[in-house]
Amino acid sequence: MYGRGSLLMFLNTRQLTVSGALLAISIILIYLGNVIESSTLFLLAAASFGTGIIFREFGSRAAWAFLAANILLGFFLSPQKLYMLTFSALALYILLTELVWGRLCAMENEQKKRRLFLAAKYGIFNAMYLPLIFLFPRWVISPSLMDQIGAFLYPALILGGQVLVYFFDWAYCHFQDQIWSRIRRHVL
């Protein structure tokens, strides 16, 4: 009666419960980003951290399902659909960098592993960011500001994006190491 099957059901139930709670928190943060305009990017970044938590705790398949559910529910509930594109890009960045780190963990040379990981992170970010600023610059910056900046627009956007992704990645790593590691034992 309480054999191996019940343990598997318990783990799946726990996984579902934690994923559902993190999904609810993410959606609340996304919605708050629509309400509190001055903190939109911060709240969307915080909402995307749930994807990394699910990946580290339950694996790749659960993280992809979590991301899909988060994006679908967010598109239905968020008044600003453009904010959902920002959230999706941030969460996808986290998921892809976690996948890359998982592949690189098998390498023995620590210095080479770190350099490859840094290059992969910036490669992932720029593969998403550069097409956005060159094809849809009006999604990133207002047309009136585009006219004022002129020729310096693209270098400023590229440099600004690199700085922002550095801080976003630092905040995510800090969150995982310092905050989630303390919360984890109470949740799991």
PDB file of N, CA and C in Angstrom, residues 62-102:
ATOM      1  N   ALA A  62      10.542  20.249 -16.117  1.00  0.00           N
ATOM      2  CA  ALA A  62       9.650  21.015 -15.246  1.00  0.00           C
ATOM      3  C   ALA A  62       9.826  22.511 -15.473  1.00  0.00           C
ATOM      4  N   ALA A  63      11.060  22.944 -15.718  1.00  0.00           N
ATOM      5  CA  ALA A  63      11.316  24.371 -15.945  1.00  0.00           C
ATOM      6  C   ALA A  63      10.693  24.851 -17.251  1.00  0.00           C
ATOM      7  N   TRP A  64      10.770  24.038 -18.308  1.00  0.00           N
ATOM      8  CA  TRP A  64      10.139  24.416 -19.573  1.00  0.00           C
ATOM      9  C   TRP A  64       8.617  24.493 -19.409  1.00  0.00           C
ATOM     10  N   ALA A  65       8.040  23.541 -18.690  1.00  0.00           N
ATOM     11  CA  ALA A  65       6.590  23.568 -18.452  1.00  0.00           C
ATOM     12  C   ALA A  65       6.213  24.784 -17.615  1.00  0.00           C
ATOM     13  N   PHE A  66       7.016  25.087 -16.597  1.00  0.00           N
ATOM     14  CA  PHE A  66       6.775  26.252 -15.755  1.00  0.00           C
ATOM     15  C   PHE A  66       6.833  27.536 -16.573  1.00  0.00           C
ATOM     16  N   LEU A  67       7.834  27.642 -17.438  1.00  0.00           N
ATOM     17  CA  LEU A  67       7.974  28.830 -18.276  1.00  0.00           C
ATOM     18  C   LEU A  67       6.782  28.980 -19.220  1.00  0.00           C
ATOM     19  N   ALA A  68       6.360  27.889 -19.838  1.00  0.00           N
ATOM     20  CA  ALA A  68       5.207  27.945 -20.747  1.00  0.00           C
ATOM     21  C   ALA A  68       3.940  28.359 -19.999  1.00  0.00           C
ATOM     22  N   ALA A  69       3.713  27.774 -18.829  1.00  0.00           N
ATOM     23  CA  ALA A  69       2.532  28.141 -18.038  1.00  0.00           C
ATOM     24  C   ALA A  69       2.599  29.596 -17.602  1.00  0.00           C
ATOM     25  N   ASN A  70       3.770  30.045 -17.222  1.00  0.00           N
ATOM     26  CA  ASN A  70       3.947  31.422 -16.777  1.00  0.00           C
ATOM     27  C   ASN A  70       3.668  32.407 -17.910  1.00  0.00           C
ATOM     28  N   ILE A  71       4.179  32.104 -19.088  1.00  0.00           N
ATOM     29  CA  ILE A  71       3.974  32.995 -20.236  1.00  0.00           C
ATOM     30  C   ILE A  71       2.509  33.021 -20.643  1.00  0.00           C
ATOM     31  N   LEU A  72       1.879  31.846 -20.731  1.00  0.00           N
ATOM     32  CA  LEU A  72       0.463  31.807 -21.125  1.00  0.00           C
ATOM     33  C   LEU A  72      -0.432  32.532 -20.121  1.00  0.00           C
ATOM     34  N   LEU A  73      -0.254  32.228 -18.860  1.00  0.00           N
ATOM     35  CA  LEU A  73      -1.065  32.880 -17.835  1.00  0.00           C
ATOM     36  C   LEU A  73      -0.781  34.377 -17.778  1.00  0.00           C
ATOM     37  N   GLY A  74       0.481  34.749 -17.938  1.00  0.00           N
ATOM     38  CA  GLY A  74       0.840  36.161 -17.935  1.00  0.00           C
ATOM     39  C   GLY A  74       0.227  36.925 -19.093  1.00  0.00           C
ATOM     40  N   PHE A  75       0.206  36.320 -20.280  1.00  0.00           N
ATOM     41  CA  PHE A  75      -0.406  36.988 -21.423  1.00  0.00           C
ATOM     42  C   PHE A  75      -1.905  37.182 -21.222  1.00  0.00           C
ATOM     43  N   PHE A  76      -2.552  36.241 -20.535  1.00  0.00           N
ATOM     44  CA  PHE A  76      -3.982  36.401 -20.274  1.00  0.00           C
ATOM     45  C   PHE A  76      -4.261  37.452 -19.207  1.00  0.00           C
ATOM     46  N   LEU A  77      -3.418  37.530 -18.191  1.00  0.00           N
ATOM     47  CA  LEU A  77      -3.704  38.383 -17.036  1.00  0.00           C
ATOM     48  C   LEU A  77      -3.021  39.743 -17.060  1.00  0.00           C
ATOM     49  N   SER A  78      -1.955  39.880 -17.789  1.00  0.00           N
ATOM     50  CA  SER A  78      -1.206  41.133 -17.784  1.00  0.00           C
ATOM     51  C   SER A  78      -1.840  42.150 -18.724  1.00  0.00           C
ATOM     52  N   PRO A  79      -2.091  43.354 -18.239  1.00  0.00           N
ATOM     53  CA  PRO A  79      -2.647  44.385 -19.129  1.00  0.00           C
ATOM     54  C   PRO A  79      -1.638  44.855 -20.185  1.00  0.00           C
ATOM     55  N   GLN A  80      -0.354  44.855 -19.849  1.00  0.00           N
ATOM     56  CA  GLN A  80       0.685  45.296 -20.775  1.00  0.00           C
ATOM     57  C   GLN A  80       1.348  44.066 -21.403  1.00  0.00           C
ATOM     58  N   LYS A  81       0.966  43.739 -22.621  1.00  0.00           N
ATOM     59  CA  LYS A  81       1.500  42.538 -23.278  1.00  0.00           C
ATOM     60  C   LYS A  81       2.987  42.683 -23.603  1.00  0.00           C
ATOM     61  N   LEU A  82       3.457  43.909 -23.812  1.00  0.00           N
ATOM     62  CA  LEU A  82       4.867  44.117 -24.098  1.00  0.00           C
ATOM     63  C   LEU A  82       5.733  43.755 -22.894  1.00  0.00           C
ATOM     64  N   TYR A  83       5.216  43.945 -21.692  1.00  0.00           N
ATOM     65  CA  TYR A  83       5.952  43.542 -20.497  1.00  0.00           C
ATOM     66  C   TYR A  83       6.138  42.030 -20.458  1.00  0.00           C
ATOM     67  N   MET A  84       5.196  41.304 -21.006  1.00  0.00           N
ATOM     68  CA  MET A  84       5.317  39.845 -21.034  1.00  0.00           C
ATOM     69  C   MET A  84       6.450  39.404 -21.967  1.00  0.00           C
ATOM     70  N   LEU A  85       6.700  40.173 -23.013  1.00  0.00           N
ATOM     71  CA  LEU A  85       7.847  39.855 -23.869  1.00  0.00           C
ATOM     72  C   LEU A  85       9.150  40.045 -23.097  1.00  0.00           C
ATOM     73  N   THR A  86       9.214  41.096 -22.290  1.00  0.00           N
ATOM     74  CA  THR A  86      10.397  41.327 -21.464  1.00  0.00           C
ATOM     75  C   THR A  86      10.568  40.198 -20.460  1.00  0.00           C
ATOM     76  N   PHE A  87       9.485  39.839 -19.775  1.00  0.00           N
ATOM     77  CA  PHE A  87       9.547  38.739 -18.825  1.00  0.00           C
ATOM     78  C   PHE A  87       9.977  37.449 -19.508  1.00  0.00           C
ATOM     79  N   SER A  88       9.399  37.157 -20.662  1.00  0.00           N
ATOM     80  CA  SER A  88       9.723  35.922 -21.388  1.00  0.00           C
ATOM     81  C   SER A  88      11.201  35.871 -21.750  1.00  0.00           C
ATOM     82  N   ALA A  89      11.748  36.998 -22.188  1.00  0.00           N
ATOM     83  CA  ALA A  89      13.166  37.034 -22.545  1.00  0.00           C
ATOM     84  C   ALA A  89      14.040  36.825 -21.311  1.00  0.00           C
ATOM     85  N   LEU A  90      13.692  37.443 -20.195  1.00  0.00           N
ATOM     86  CA  LEU A  90      14.475  37.279 -18.972  1.00  0.00           C
ATOM     87  C   LEU A  90      14.430  35.834 -18.469  1.00  0.00           C
ATOM     88  N   ALA A  91      13.238  35.250 -18.465  1.00  0.00           N
ATOM     89  CA  ALA A  91      13.092  33.873 -17.987  1.00  0.00           C
ATOM     90  C   ALA A  91      13.778  32.889 -18.942  1.00  0.00           C
ATOM     91  N   LEU A  92      13.668  33.131 -20.237  1.00  0.00           N
ATOM     92  CA  LEU A  92      14.344  32.270 -21.210  1.00  0.00           C
ATOM     93  C   LEU A  92      15.857  32.370 -21.062  1.00  0.00           C
ATOM     94  N   TYR A  93      16.359  33.573 -20.814  1.00  0.00           N
ATOM     95  CA  TYR A  93      17.793  33.756 -20.571  1.00  0.00           C
ATOM     96  C   TYR A  93      18.243  32.917 -19.376  1.00  0.00           C
ATOM     97  N   ILE A  94      17.488  32.964 -18.286  1.00  0.00           N
ATOM     98  CA  ILE A  94      17.840  32.182 -17.098  1.00  0.00           C
ATOM     99  C   ILE A  94      17.832  30.693 -17.415  1.00  0.00           C
ATOM    100  N   LEU A  95      16.800  30.235 -18.082  1.00  0.00           N
ATOM    101  CA  LEU A  95      16.685  28.812 -18.391  1.00  0.00           C
ATOM    102  C   LEU A  95      17.826  28.342 -19.298  1.00  0.00           C
ATOM    103  N   LEU A  96      18.148  29.121 -20.314  1.00  0.00           N
ATOM    104  CA  LEU A  96      19.222  28.721 -21.233  1.00  0.00           C
ATOM    105  C   LEU A  96      20.588  28.760 -20.558  1.00  0.00           C
ATOM    106  N   THR A  97      20.831  29.745 -19.703  1.00  0.00           N
ATOM    107  CA  THR A  97      22.121  29.774 -19.014  1.00  0.00           C
ATOM    108  C   THR A  97      22.249  28.621 -18.020  1.00  0.00           C
ATOM    109  N   GLU A  98      21.149  28.241 -17.390  1.00  0.00           N
ATOM    110  CA  GLU A  98      21.186  27.074 -16.497  1.00  0.00           C
ATOM    111  C   GLU A  98      21.474  25.802 -17.286  1.00  0.00           C
ATOM    112  N   LEU A  99      20.892  25.682 -18.467  1.00  0.00           N
ATOM    113  CA  LEU A  99      21.169  24.519 -19.317  1.00  0.00           C
ATOM    114  C   LEU A  99      22.637  24.477 -19.738  1.00  0.00           C
ATOM    115  N   VAL A 100      23.181  25.625 -20.112  1.00  0.00           N
ATOM    116  CA  VAL A 100      24.591  25.686 -20.509  1.00  0.00           C
ATOM    117  C   VAL A 100      25.483  25.309 -19.338  1.00  0.00           C
ATOM    118  N   TRP A 101      25.186  25.832 -18.145  1.00  0.00           N
ATOM    119  CA  TRP A 101      26.009  25.506 -16.978  1.00  0.00           C
ATOM    120  C   TRP A 101      25.962  24.010 -16.688  1.00  0.00           C
ATOM    121  N   GLY A 102      24.800  23.403 -16.856  1.00  0.00           N
ATOM    122  CA  GLY A 102      24.691  21.963 -16.652  1.00  0.00           C
ATOM    123  C   GLY A 102      25.562  21.179 -17.610  1.00  0.00           C
TER     124      GLY A 102
END
